[in-house]
mmCIF file of C-alpha atoms and ligand atoms in Angstrom:
data_model
loop_
_atom_site.group_PDB
_atom_site.id
_atom_site.type_symbol
_atom_site.label_atom_id
_atom_site.label_comp_id
_atom_site.label_asym_id
_atom_site.label_seq_id
_atom_site.Cartn_x
_atom_site.Cartn_y
_atom_site.Cartn_z
ATOM 1 C CA MET X 27 -4.520 3.245 -22.048
ATOM 2 C CA VAL X 28 -4.161 0.694 -19.266
ATOM 3 C CA GLY X 29 -6.156 1.361 -16.084
ATOM 4 C CA GLY X 30 -9.750 2.413 -15.573
ATOM 5 C CA GLY X 31 -8.999 4.625 -12.546
ATOM 6 C CA VAL X 32 -9.035 8.396 -12.761
ATOM 7 C CA ILE X 33 -5.449 8.635 -14.070
ATOM 8 C CA GLY X 34 -5.979 6.143 -16.919
ATOM 9 C CA THR X 35 -9.424 7.552 -17.692
ATOM 10 C CA MET X 36 -8.181 11.145 -17.848
ATOM 11 C CA HIS X 37 -5.422 9.968 -20.208
ATOM 12 C CA ALA X 38 -8.080 8.369 -22.401
ATOM 13 C CA TYR X 39 -10.271 11.478 -22.234
ATOM 14 C CA LEU X 40 -7.544 13.932 -23.229
ATOM 15 C CA ALA X 41 -6.004 11.615 -25.834
ATOM 16 C CA LEU X 42 -9.416 11.318 -27.482
ATOM 17 C CA LYS X 43 -9.757 15.108 -27.435
ATOM 18 C CA ALA X 44 -6.317 15.347 -29.048
ATOM 19 C CA GLY X 45 -7.652 13.296 -31.962
ATOM 20 C CA LEU X 46 -6.206 9.869 -31.120
ATOM 21 C CA GLU X 47 -7.975 6.562 -31.467
ATOM 22 C CA VAL X 48 -8.161 5.178 -27.918
ATOM 23 C CA ILE X 49 -8.455 1.638 -26.589
ATOM 24 C CA HIS X 50 -8.946 1.795 -22.815
ATOM 25 C CA VAL X 51 -8.404 -1.441 -20.905
ATOM 26 C CA GLU X 52 -9.150 -2.348 -17.275
ATOM 27 C CA ARG X 53 -8.673 -5.652 -15.470
ATOM 28 C CA ASP X 54 -11.891 -5.452 -13.423
ATOM 29 C CA SER X 55 -15.454 -5.426 -14.780
ATOM 30 C CA ILE X 56 -15.960 -2.114 -12.985
ATOM 31 C CA PRO X 57 -12.965 -0.143 -11.668
ATOM 32 C CA SER X 58 -13.036 -0.449 -7.891
ATOM 33 C CA SER X 59 -9.712 0.922 -6.624
ATOM 34 C CA ALA X 60 -8.637 4.273 -5.164
ATOM 35 C CA SER X 61 -10.530 6.406 -7.675
ATOM 36 C CA VAL X 62 -13.941 5.212 -6.465
ATOM 37 C CA ARG X 63 -12.948 4.970 -2.786
ATOM 38 C CA ASN X 64 -11.853 8.583 -2.389
ATOM 39 C CA PHE X 65 -13.565 11.814 -1.310
ATOM 40 C CA GLY X 66 -13.767 13.133 -4.854
ATOM 41 C CA LEU X 67 -12.065 16.305 -3.691
ATOM 42 C CA VAL X 68 -10.302 18.618 -6.097
ATOM 43 C CA TRP X 69 -8.182 20.090 -3.318
ATOM 44 C CA VAL X 70 -6.109 23.056 -4.414
ATOM 45 C CA SER X 71 -5.863 24.569 -0.923
ATOM 46 C CA GLY X 72 -3.326 22.093 0.452
ATOM 47 C CA ARG X 73 -0.896 21.961 -2.462
ATOM 48 C CA GLU X 74 2.702 22.973 -1.954
ATOM 49 C CA ALA X 75 3.664 26.413 -3.293
ATOM 50 C CA GLY X 76 5.489 26.220 -6.626
ATOM 51 C CA ALA X 77 5.295 23.424 -9.204
ATOM 52 C CA GLU X 78 2.690 21.407 -7.289
ATOM 53 C CA LEU X 79 0.351 24.365 -6.887
ATOM 54 C CA ASP X 80 0.851 25.317 -10.544
ATOM 55 C CA LEU X 81 -0.114 21.782 -11.601
ATOM 56 C CA ALA X 82 -3.153 21.875 -9.295
ATOM 57 C CA ILE X 83 -4.292 25.225 -10.696
ATOM 58 C CA ARG X 84 -3.988 23.862 -14.237
ATOM 59 C CA ALA X 85 -5.869 20.730 -13.179
ATOM 60 C CA ARG X 86 -8.605 22.856 -11.608
ATOM 61 C CA GLN X 87 -9.034 24.715 -14.930
ATOM 62 C CA LEU X 88 -9.307 21.423 -16.787
ATOM 63 C CA TRP X 89 -11.791 20.058 -14.209
ATOM 64 C CA GLY X 90 -13.990 23.093 -14.884
ATOM 65 C CA GLU X 91 -13.966 22.342 -18.626
ATOM 66 C CA ILE X 92 -14.415 18.591 -18.289
ATOM 67 C CA GLY X 93 -17.104 19.077 -15.646
ATOM 68 C CA SER X 94 -19.170 21.096 -18.120
ATOM 69 C CA GLU X 95 -18.820 18.374 -20.782
ATOM 70 C CA ALA X 96 -19.381 15.136 -18.847
ATOM 71 C CA SER X 97 -21.868 14.176 -16.111
ATOM 72 C CA ILE X 98 -19.404 13.638 -13.269
ATOM 73 C CA GLY X 99 -21.001 15.695 -10.501
ATOM 74 C CA PHE X 100 -18.364 18.408 -10.726
ATOM 75 C CA ARG X 101 -19.105 21.535 -8.720
ATOM 76 C CA PRO X 102 -16.881 24.473 -7.700
ATOM 77 C CA ASN X 103 -18.201 24.273 -4.147
ATOM 78 C CA GLY X 104 -15.101 25.530 -2.289
ATOM 79 C CA SER X 105 -13.993 24.378 1.126
ATOM 80 C CA LEU X 106 -14.018 25.550 4.722
ATOM 81 C CA THR X 107 -11.234 24.542 7.105
ATOM 82 C CA ILE X 108 -12.692 25.034 10.549
ATOM 83 C CA ALA X 109 -10.814 26.511 13.546
ATOM 84 C CA GLN X 110 -11.982 25.288 16.912
ATOM 85 C CA THR X 111 -9.361 27.124 18.973
ATOM 86 C CA ASP X 112 -7.817 30.606 18.869
ATOM 87 C CA SER X 113 -4.408 29.195 17.966
ATOM 88 C CA GLU X 114 -5.853 27.257 15.015
ATOM 89 C CA PHE X 115 -7.570 30.434 13.855
ATOM 90 C CA ALA X 116 -4.289 32.364 14.184
ATOM 91 C CA VAL X 117 -2.518 29.867 11.870
ATOM 92 C CA MET X 118 -5.377 30.176 9.365
ATOM 93 C CA GLN X 119 -4.968 33.960 9.455
ATOM 94 C CA GLU X 120 -1.315 33.410 8.524
ATOM 95 C CA ALA X 121 -2.461 31.168 5.659
ATOM 96 C CA ALA X 122 -4.804 33.858 4.378
ATOM 97 C CA ALA X 123 -1.812 36.242 4.261
ATOM 98 C CA MET X 124 0.490 33.896 2.279
ATOM 99 C CA ASP X 125 1.891 35.234 -1.010
ATOM 100 C CA ASP X 126 -0.223 32.828 -3.051
ATOM 101 C CA ALA X 127 -3.372 33.162 -0.911
ATOM 102 C CA VAL X 128 -5.243 35.028 -3.662
ATOM 103 C CA LEU X 129 -4.275 32.399 -6.258
ATOM 104 C CA ARG X 130 -5.667 29.710 -3.951
ATOM 105 C CA GLY X 131 -8.788 31.748 -3.203
ATOM 106 C CA PHE X 132 -8.146 31.903 0.561
ATOM 107 C CA ARG X 133 -10.338 34.082 2.755
ATOM 108 C CA ILE X 134 -10.518 34.167 6.541
ATOM 109 C CA LEU X 135 -14.050 34.012 7.974
ATOM 110 C CA HIS X 136 -15.365 34.564 11.488
ATOM 111 C CA LYS X 137 -17.967 32.151 12.817
ATOM 112 C CA ARG X 138 -20.926 34.325 11.816
ATOM 113 C CA GLU X 139 -19.595 34.556 8.231
ATOM 114 C CA VAL X 140 -19.056 30.801 8.091
ATOM 115 C CA GLN X 141 -22.639 30.283 9.224
ATOM 116 C CA GLU X 142 -23.982 32.707 6.628
ATOM 117 C CA LEU X 143 -22.430 30.424 4.025
ATOM 118 C CA GLU X 144 -23.297 27.176 5.784
ATOM 119 C CA PRO X 145 -26.160 27.478 8.322
ATOM 120 C CA LEU X 146 -25.806 23.741 8.984
ATOM 121 C CA LEU X 147 -22.596 24.394 10.917
ATOM 122 C CA GLY X 148 -24.159 25.090 14.301
ATOM 123 C CA GLY X 149 -21.478 23.781 16.656
ATOM 124 C CA ASN X 150 -18.521 25.076 18.615
ATOM 125 C CA PHE X 151 -15.910 26.801 16.515
ATOM 126 C CA ILE X 152 -14.297 30.189 16.101
ATOM 127 C CA GLY X 153 -14.068 30.671 12.360
ATOM 128 C CA GLY X 154 -12.548 29.176 9.288
ATOM 129 C CA LEU X 155 -10.388 29.428 6.203
ATOM 130 C CA GLN X 156 -12.389 29.428 2.989
ATOM 131 C CA CYS X 157 -10.780 28.194 -0.210
ATOM 132 C CA THR X 158 -12.840 29.169 -3.237
ATOM 133 C CA THR X 159 -10.723 27.199 -5.736
ATOM 134 C CA ASP X 160 -11.423 23.833 -4.096
ATOM 135 C CA ALA X 161 -14.032 21.751 -5.860
ATOM 136 C CA ALA X 162 -15.539 18.268 -5.821
ATOM 137 C CA VAL X 163 -16.787 15.475 -8.038
ATOM 138 C CA GLU X 164 -18.933 12.438 -7.238
ATOM 139 C CA PRO X 165 -16.622 9.392 -7.168
ATOM 140 C CA ASN X 166 -19.507 7.056 -8.040
ATOM 141 C CA LEU X 167 -20.304 9.097 -11.199
ATOM 142 C CA LEU X 168 -16.843 10.191 -12.266
ATOM 143 C CA LEU X 169 -15.428 7.228 -14.167
ATOM 144 C CA SER X 170 -18.684 6.111 -15.779
ATOM 145 C CA GLY X 171 -19.520 9.750 -16.597
ATOM 146 C CA LEU X 172 -16.221 10.221 -18.415
ATOM 147 C CA ARG X 173 -16.600 6.888 -20.233
ATOM 148 C CA ASN X 174 -20.185 7.710 -21.260
ATOM 149 C CA GLU X 175 -18.980 10.980 -22.737
ATOM 150 C CA MET X 176 -16.102 9.254 -24.559
ATOM 151 C CA SER X 177 -18.398 6.506 -25.856
ATOM 152 C CA LYS X 178 -20.204 9.100 -27.990
ATOM 153 C CA ASN X 179 -17.032 9.095 -30.089
ATOM 154 C CA ALA X 180 -16.386 6.163 -32.447
ATOM 155 C CA ARG X 181 -12.635 6.506 -31.775
ATOM 156 C CA TYR X 182 -13.087 5.273 -28.162
ATOM 157 C CA GLU X 183 -13.233 1.620 -27.136
ATOM 158 C CA TRP X 184 -13.694 0.484 -23.502
ATOM 159 C CA ARG X 185 -12.345 -2.985 -22.678
ATOM 160 C CA PRO X 186 -13.123 -4.096 -19.092
ATOM 161 C CA ASP X 187 -12.003 -7.557 -17.858
ATOM 162 C CA PHE X 188 -8.726 -7.089 -19.728
ATOM 163 C CA ASP X 189 -6.010 -8.019 -17.215
ATOM 164 C CA VAL X 190 -2.669 -6.990 -18.729
ATOM 165 C CA VAL X 191 0.043 -9.531 -17.914
ATOM 166 C CA ASN X 192 2.742 -8.555 -20.380
ATOM 167 C CA PHE X 193 4.153 -5.605 -22.239
ATOM 168 C CA ALA X 194 6.654 -5.426 -25.122
ATOM 169 C CA HIS X 195 7.979 -2.838 -27.543
ATOM 170 C CA SER X 196 9.031 -3.513 -31.145
ATOM 171 C CA ASP X 197 9.492 -1.640 -34.431
ATOM 172 C CA THR X 198 5.742 -1.863 -34.956
ATOM 173 C CA GLY X 199 4.819 -0.159 -31.675
ATOM 174 C CA ASN X 200 3.877 -1.005 -28.078
ATOM 175 C CA HIS X 201 2.104 -4.258 -27.362
ATOM 176 C CA ILE X 202 0.149 -5.536 -24.347
ATOM 177 C CA VAL X 203 -1.149 -9.043 -23.732
ATOM 178 C CA ASP X 204 -3.949 -9.989 -21.339
ATOM 179 C CA ALA X 205 -4.409 -13.084 -19.170
ATOM 180 C CA ASN X 206 -6.364 -14.782 -22.006
ATOM 181 C CA GLY X 207 -3.553 -14.189 -24.502
ATOM 182 C CA GLU X 208 -5.265 -11.394 -26.420
ATOM 183 C CA LYS X 209 -2.791 -8.888 -27.842
ATOM 184 C CA LEU X 210 -3.366 -5.184 -28.487
ATOM 185 C CA SER X 211 -0.902 -2.801 -30.128
ATOM 186 C CA ALA X 212 -0.610 0.987 -30.128
ATOM 187 C CA ASP X 213 1.775 3.772 -31.057
ATOM 188 C CA PHE X 214 1.364 5.313 -27.605
ATOM 189 C CA LEU X 215 0.753 3.517 -24.324
ATOM 190 C CA ALA X 216 -0.010 4.974 -20.885
ATOM 191 C CA LEU X 217 0.222 2.346 -18.136
ATOM 192 C CA CYS X 218 -1.784 3.678 -15.173
ATOM 193 C CA PRO X 219 -2.017 0.757 -12.709
ATOM 194 C CA GLY X 220 -2.554 2.745 -9.500
ATOM 195 C CA ALA X 221 -1.186 0.827 -6.511
ATOM 196 C CA ALA X 222 -0.758 -2.435 -8.496
ATOM 197 C CA HIS X 223 3.026 -2.264 -8.175
ATOM 198 C CA ALA X 224 3.401 -6.039 -8.550
ATOM 199 C CA GLY X 225 2.842 -8.135 -11.661
ATOM 200 C CA PHE X 226 4.162 -7.326 -15.118
ATOM 201 C CA LEU X 227 5.416 -3.870 -14.131
ATOM 202 C CA SER X 228 7.136 -4.927 -10.902
ATOM 203 C CA GLU X 229 10.663 -4.556 -12.340
ATOM 204 C CA TYR X 230 10.049 -0.817 -12.763
ATOM 205 C CA PHE X 231 8.812 -0.375 -9.191
ATOM 206 C CA GLN X 232 11.355 -2.507 -7.297
ATOM 207 C CA GLU X 233 13.913 0.203 -6.531
ATOM 208 C CA ALA X 234 11.614 3.095 -7.321
ATOM 209 C CA PRO X 235 10.828 5.867 -4.795
ATOM 210 C CA ILE X 236 7.223 4.795 -4.385
ATOM 211 C CA ARG X 237 5.076 3.277 -1.653
ATOM 212 C CA LYS X 238 1.508 2.305 -0.889
ATOM 213 C CA VAL X 239 -0.648 4.031 1.713
ATOM 214 C CA PHE X 240 -3.731 2.501 3.383
ATOM 215 C CA LEU X 241 -6.656 4.707 4.441
ATOM 216 C CA GLN X 242 -9.937 4.211 6.306
ATOM 217 C CA MET X 243 -13.034 6.053 5.125
ATOM 218 C CA GLY X 244 -16.724 6.270 5.920
ATOM 219 C CA ALA X 245 -20.039 7.842 4.944
ATOM 220 C CA THR X 246 -22.671 9.301 7.252
ATOM 221 C CA ALA X 247 -26.340 8.396 6.883
ATOM 222 C CA PRO X 248 -28.035 10.891 4.502
ATOM 223 C CA ILE X 249 -29.717 13.956 5.999
ATOM 224 C CA ALA X 250 -32.323 16.266 4.424
ATOM 225 C CA GLU X 251 -30.449 19.545 4.999
ATOM 226 C CA LYS X 252 -27.943 20.540 2.343
ATOM 227 C CA LEU X 253 -24.259 21.375 2.806
ATOM 228 C CA GLY X 254 -22.424 23.084 -0.067
ATOM 229 C CA HIS X 255 -18.792 23.363 0.959
ATOM 230 C CA SER X 256 -16.394 20.540 1.661
ATOM 231 C CA ILE X 257 -15.131 20.709 5.246
ATOM 232 C CA ALA X 258 -11.738 20.088 6.897
ATOM 233 C CA ASP X 259 -10.508 20.438 10.456
ATOM 234 C CA ALA X 260 -7.298 22.153 11.532
ATOM 235 C CA ASP X 261 -5.465 18.813 11.680
ATOM 236 C CA SER X 262 -5.442 19.004 7.877
ATOM 237 C CA MET X 263 -2.994 21.923 8.165
ATOM 238 C CA ARG X 264 -0.460 19.595 9.783
ATOM 239 C CA TYR X 265 -0.789 17.257 6.824
ATOM 240 C CA TYR X 266 -0.866 19.513 3.749
ATOM 241 C CA PRO X 267 2.425 20.997 2.488
ATOM 242 C CA ALA X 268 0.824 24.366 1.662
ATOM 243 C CA PHE X 269 0.975 25.203 5.358
ATOM 244 C CA LYS X 270 4.405 23.802 6.227
ATOM 245 C CA ASN X 271 6.058 27.212 6.763
ATOM 246 C CA LEU X 272 3.324 28.535 9.058
ATOM 247 C CA SER X 273 3.415 28.494 12.890
ATOM 248 C CA LEU X 274 2.190 24.911 13.147
ATOM 249 C CA ASP X 275 4.035 24.587 16.453
ATOM 250 C CA GLN X 276 1.433 27.012 17.842
ATOM 251 C CA LEU X 277 -1.394 24.551 17.126
ATOM 252 C CA PRO X 278 -2.779 22.729 20.159
ATOM 253 C CA PRO X 279 -1.343 19.198 20.547
ATOM 254 C CA GLN X 280 -3.043 16.738 18.222
ATOM 255 C CA SER X 281 -5.252 14.170 19.977
ATOM 256 C CA LYS X 282 -3.401 10.925 20.765
ATOM 257 C CA LEU X 283 -5.684 8.880 18.548
ATOM 258 C CA ALA X 284 -5.510 11.281 15.576
ATOM 259 C CA LYS X 285 -1.727 11.328 15.874
ATOM 260 C CA GLU X 286 -1.447 7.548 16.101
ATOM 261 C CA HIS X 287 -3.535 7.054 12.945
ATOM 262 C CA HIS X 288 -2.149 10.118 11.091
ATOM 263 C CA MET X 289 -5.657 11.550 10.899
ATOM 264 C CA GLN X 290 -7.347 14.694 9.730
ATOM 265 C CA LEU X 291 -11.013 15.364 9.125
ATOM 266 C CA LEU X 292 -11.982 15.783 5.508
ATOM 267 C CA LEU X 293 -15.677 15.791 4.634
ATOM 268 C CA ALA X 294 -17.204 15.895 1.175
ATOM 269 C CA PRO X 295 -20.964 16.389 0.795
ATOM 270 C CA ARG X 296 -22.597 13.881 -1.538
ATOM 271 C CA PHE X 297 -25.631 14.360 -3.787
ATOM 272 C CA ASP X 298 -27.663 11.875 -1.703
ATOM 273 C CA GLY X 299 -27.285 13.964 1.494
ATOM 274 C CA SER X 300 -24.570 11.805 3.016
ATOM 275 C CA PHE X 301 -21.052 13.017 3.811
ATOM 276 C CA THR X 302 -17.940 11.096 2.816
ATOM 277 C CA ILE X 303 -15.609 11.364 5.806
ATOM 278 C CA GLY X 304 -12.061 10.332 6.665
ATOM 279 C CA ASP X 305 -9.251 9.701 6.927
ATOM 280 C CA THR X 306 -6.435 7.684 8.468
ATOM 281 C CA HIS X 307 -3.018 6.891 6.956
ATOM 282 C CA LEU X 308 -1.034 3.700 7.394
ATOM 283 C CA TYR X 309 2.403 3.545 5.778
ATOM 284 C CA GLU X 310 3.808 0.197 6.965
ATOM 285 C CA GLU X 311 3.179 -2.842 4.770
ATOM 286 C CA PRO X 312 1.781 -5.467 4.960
ATOM 287 C CA PHE X 313 -1.528 -3.744 5.660
ATOM 288 C CA SER X 314 -4.032 -5.453 7.905
ATOM 289 C CA HIS X 315 -7.392 -6.450 6.411
ATOM 290 C CA GLU X 316 -9.110 -5.121 9.553
ATOM 291 C CA ILE X 317 -10.994 -1.835 9.797
ATOM 292 C CA ILE X 318 -10.359 -0.214 13.190
ATOM 293 C CA GLU X 319 -13.331 1.413 14.896
ATOM 294 C CA GLU X 320 -11.681 4.103 17.058
ATOM 295 C CA PRO X 321 -10.877 6.510 14.173
ATOM 296 C CA TYR X 322 -14.601 6.610 13.322
ATOM 297 C CA GLU X 323 -15.435 7.600 16.901
ATOM 298 C CA HIS X 324 -12.885 10.401 16.622
ATOM 299 C CA LEU X 325 -14.289 11.598 13.277
ATOM 300 C CA THR X 326 -17.905 11.589 14.461
ATOM 301 C CA ASN X 327 -16.881 13.540 17.592
ATOM 302 C CA VAL X 328 -15.116 16.172 15.487
ATOM 303 C CA ILE X 329 -18.068 16.473 13.107
ATOM 304 C CA SER X 330 -20.633 16.597 15.918
ATOM 305 C CA ASN X 331 -18.638 19.415 17.482
ATOM 306 C CA ILE X 332 -18.529 21.423 14.260
ATOM 307 C CA PHE X 333 -22.136 20.807 13.233
ATOM 308 C CA GLY X 334 -23.690 20.802 16.715
ATOM 309 C CA GLN X 335 -25.591 17.619 15.935
ATOM 310 C CA LYS X 336 -24.911 13.894 16.068
ATOM 311 C CA PHE X 337 -24.136 11.891 12.941
ATOM 312 C CA LYS X 338 -24.349 8.148 12.367
ATOM 313 C CA ILE X 339 -21.894 6.307 10.167
ATOM 314 C CA ALA X 340 -23.726 4.222 7.593
ATOM 315 C CA LYS X 341 -20.808 2.863 5.530
ATOM 316 C CA ARG X 342 -17.159 2.069 6.155
ATOM 317 C CA TRP X 343 -14.457 1.130 3.660
ATOM 318 C CA SER X 344 -10.734 1.299 3.096
ATOM 319 C CA GLY X 345 -8.582 2.306 0.158
ATOM 320 C CA ILE X 346 -4.972 2.169 -0.949
ATOM 321 C CA TYR X 347 -3.147 4.681 -3.052
ATOM 322 C CA SER X 348 0.281 4.772 -4.652
ATOM 323 C CA GLN X 349 2.521 7.639 -3.542
ATOM 324 C CA SER X 350 5.821 9.002 -4.834
ATOM 325 C CA THR X 351 8.331 9.293 -1.960
ATOM 326 C CA SER X 352 10.771 11.492 -3.870
ATOM 327 C CA SER X 353 10.407 15.219 -4.512
ATOM 328 C CA ASP X 354 8.627 14.322 -7.775
ATOM 329 C CA ILE X 355 4.949 15.224 -7.622
ATOM 330 C CA TYR X 356 4.089 11.817 -9.078
ATOM 331 C CA PHE X 357 5.805 8.801 -10.624
ATOM 332 C CA ARG X 358 6.387 8.935 -14.390
ATOM 333 C CA ARG X 359 8.721 6.479 -16.114
ATOM 334 C CA GLU X 360 9.181 6.026 -19.854
ATOM 335 C CA VAL X 361 9.600 2.280 -20.378
ATOM 336 C CA ALA X 362 9.912 2.340 -24.188
ATOM 337 C CA PRO X 363 9.458 4.942 -26.926
ATOM 338 C CA GLY X 364 5.849 6.135 -26.583
ATOM 339 C CA ALA X 365 5.161 3.952 -23.517
ATOM 340 C CA VAL X 366 5.004 5.439 -20.049
ATOM 341 C CA ILE X 367 4.017 4.362 -16.519
ATOM 342 C CA VAL X 368 2.061 7.044 -14.654
ATOM 343 C CA THR X 369 1.047 6.596 -11.020
ATOM 344 C CA GLY X 370 2.100 7.647 -7.506
ATOM 345 C CA ALA X 371 0.219 10.935 -7.198
ATOM 346 C CA GLY X 372 -0.796 9.902 -3.675
ATOM 347 C CA GLY X 373 -3.614 11.718 -1.903
ATOM 348 C CA ARG X 374 -3.710 14.369 -4.625
ATOM 349 C CA GLY X 375 -4.252 11.978 -7.558
ATOM 350 C CA ASN X 376 -7.870 12.902 -8.148
ATOM 351 C CA THR X 377 -7.075 16.610 -7.920
ATOM 352 C CA LEU X 378 -4.145 16.506 -10.328
ATOM 353 C CA SER X 379 -5.384 13.814 -12.723
ATOM 354 C CA PRO X 380 -6.347 15.955 -15.751
ATOM 355 C CA ALA X 381 -3.116 17.972 -15.583
ATOM 356 C CA ILE X 382 -1.029 14.803 -15.194
ATOM 357 C CA ALA X 383 -2.746 13.298 -18.236
ATOM 358 C CA GLU X 384 -2.192 16.503 -20.166
ATOM 359 C CA GLU X 385 1.555 16.271 -19.442
ATOM 360 C CA THR X 386 1.638 12.790 -20.993
ATOM 361 C CA ILE X 387 -0.364 13.708 -24.071
ATOM 362 C CA THR X 388 1.789 16.824 -24.598
ATOM 363 C CA SER X 389 4.963 14.714 -24.264
ATOM 364 C CA TRP X 390 3.725 12.605 -27.176
ATOM 365 C CA ALA X 391 4.035 15.836 -29.226
ATOM 366 C CA LEU X 392 0.833 15.313 -31.161
HETATM 367 C C1 FAD E 402 -9.410 6.641 0.574
HETATM 368 C C2 FAD E 402 -8.798 7.575 -0.423
HETATM 369 C C3 FAD E 402 -9.200 8.917 -0.447
HETATM 370 C C4 FAD E 402 -8.635 9.790 -1.384
HETATM 371 N N1 FAD E 402 -9.147 11.049 -1.518
HETATM 372 C C5 FAD E 402 -8.701 11.851 -2.529
HETATM 373 C C6 FAD E 402 -9.308 13.101 -2.789
HETATM 374 O O1 FAD E 402 -10.337 13.449 -2.235
HETATM 375 N N2 FAD E 402 -8.721 13.914 -3.704
HETATM 376 C C7 FAD E 402 -7.619 13.549 -4.405
HETATM 377 O O2 FAD E 402 -7.091 14.343 -5.172
HETATM 378 N N3 FAD E 402 -7.101 12.302 -4.271
HETATM 379 C C8 FAD E 402 -7.614 11.458 -3.355
HETATM 380 N N4 FAD E 402 -7.096 10.211 -3.187
HETATM 381 C C9 FAD E 402 -6.056 9.765 -4.116
HETATM 382 C C10 FAD E 402 -6.659 9.350 -5.447
HETATM 383 O O3 FAD E 402 -7.855 8.647 -5.249
HETATM 384 C C11 FAD E 402 -5.647 8.490 -6.185
HETATM 385 O O4 FAD E 402 -4.402 9.158 -6.288
HETATM 386 C C12 FAD E 402 -6.157 8.198 -7.596
HETATM 387 O O5 FAD E 402 -7.467 7.693 -7.557
HETATM 388 C C13 FAD E 402 -5.236 7.213 -8.283
HETATM 389 O O6 FAD E 402 -5.796 6.923 -9.529
HETATM 390 P P1 FAD E 402 -5.177 5.779 -10.433
HETATM 391 O O7 FAD E 402 -5.977 5.753 -11.689
HETATM 392 O O8 FAD E 402 -3.702 5.948 -10.522
HETATM 393 O O9 FAD E 402 -5.360 4.459 -9.563
HETATM 394 P P2 FAD E 402 -6.615 3.508 -9.324
HETATM 395 O O10 FAD E 402 -7.837 4.264 -9.025
HETATM 396 O O11 FAD E 402 -6.139 2.512 -8.327
HETATM 397 O O12 FAD E 402 -6.840 2.820 -10.717
HETATM 398 C C14 FAD E 402 -5.913 1.927 -11.272
HETATM 399 C C15 FAD E 402 -6.695 0.989 -12.159
HETATM 400 O O13 FAD E 402 -5.777 0.202 -12.909
HETATM 401 C C16 FAD E 402 -6.299 -1.101 -12.982
HETATM 402 N N5 FAD E 402 -5.183 -2.028 -13.236
HETATM 403 C C17 FAD E 402 -4.116 -2.262 -12.426
HETATM 404 N N6 FAD E 402 -3.318 -3.192 -12.974
HETATM 405 C C18 FAD E 402 -3.886 -3.547 -14.148
HETATM 406 C C19 FAD E 402 -3.542 -4.481 -15.177
HETATM 407 N N7 FAD E 402 -2.453 -5.264 -15.073
HETATM 408 N N8 FAD E 402 -4.359 -4.600 -16.261
HETATM 409 C C20 FAD E 402 -5.457 -3.829 -16.364
HETATM 410 N N9 FAD E 402 -5.847 -2.930 -15.425
HETATM 411 C C21 FAD E 402 -5.069 -2.809 -14.337
HETATM 412 C C22 FAD E 402 -6.918 -1.333 -11.610
HETATM 413 O O14 FAD E 402 -7.847 -2.393 -11.617
HETATM 414 C C23 FAD E 402 -7.548 0.019 -11.349
HETATM 415 O O15 FAD E 402 -8.891 0.098 -11.773
HETATM 416 C C24 FAD E 402 -7.638 9.321 -2.269
HETATM 417 C C25 FAD E 402 -7.257 7.983 -2.237
HETATM 418 C C26 FAD E 402 -7.831 7.112 -1.329
HETATM 419 C C27 FAD E 402 -7.414 5.676 -1.323
#
């Protein structure tokens, strides 16, 4: 497996479970791309009805199993999407009446019911949409937790600092070569490079329906009180395809700043008492190296309004993910018998990762 992010690591995890001998290579000493920069959300609520939701539901099942095997901070904490206006609440009521609402675990809650679940939410809002199938992992535990679990098995080998610069296929299998000239060979090869669309795989990405997306993220300073659920604001309903057929035109106009930066509030509680918050979306390359401050002011205002208390941002960072721009849920390309590129799951890559990996392993007909 090439790539130490969540897609490559889930491939390694499920291939090992399927009985394969696995060599797992990563160019960095410690993976530091999208998979450690994200919210760690397993977000079923926003997935488009049909194939995407089916894949998310399967992934959620697998997360439950894997979360009980490996120390990755998995918890089925559910989410609350908060309505701050009557019209937002009305759209959430429509969501709770969708055909697949039960499958998603949707339930409409009035403010008092939200506060029974989460007393910390003491601000101005009307109610919320609960999603009981949403879950979360800790991004700073996930990859090492999965590797630690795999390392108990003699059939797993982790090779950091292995920067793949070439790939070839021959009668004897699939072969990769790293920057130091070391060669490894395997019957099956999953190339999971994330947003590294350049380099030795660039020929496969040149005309491909795929792009990169740049996001800004932050973390609040830890607090003593505990929050269970992950939180979203109603802007998230504009963004997630699950809600695309609802009366979104009835939502109040999005704030100028949130619109300009393609923002929503997502908030994931962390074990240390901080909240991971975001996000913005930038689609035009080349991306600037600069982190813009205004989106953080917007996010802290939204949170302060929902919680009824002020929060300070303690950390800021950015991340880039690879996103399929076709109707395909993610980018999968067989480049030789038994060798496949898997990336492009976009902002749902963490959520879908175990089910995506399962599709690859199944395709190898073991
Ligand atoms: C800010 C942010 C927030 C997000 N929030 C969520 C969320 O809450 N829920 C969700 O479902 N999704 C979320 N996503 C999306 C999700 O994080 C990504 O879809 C997912 O992490 C992609 O995983 P990956 O393994 O494909 O890529 P990456 O995590 O980028 O990993 C790819 C790895 O491959 C390695 N690599 C690349 N080229 C080579 C090479 N030549 N040789 C060796 N190794 C190589 C890289 O070093 C890297 O470690 C978010 C993304 C971002 C950026």
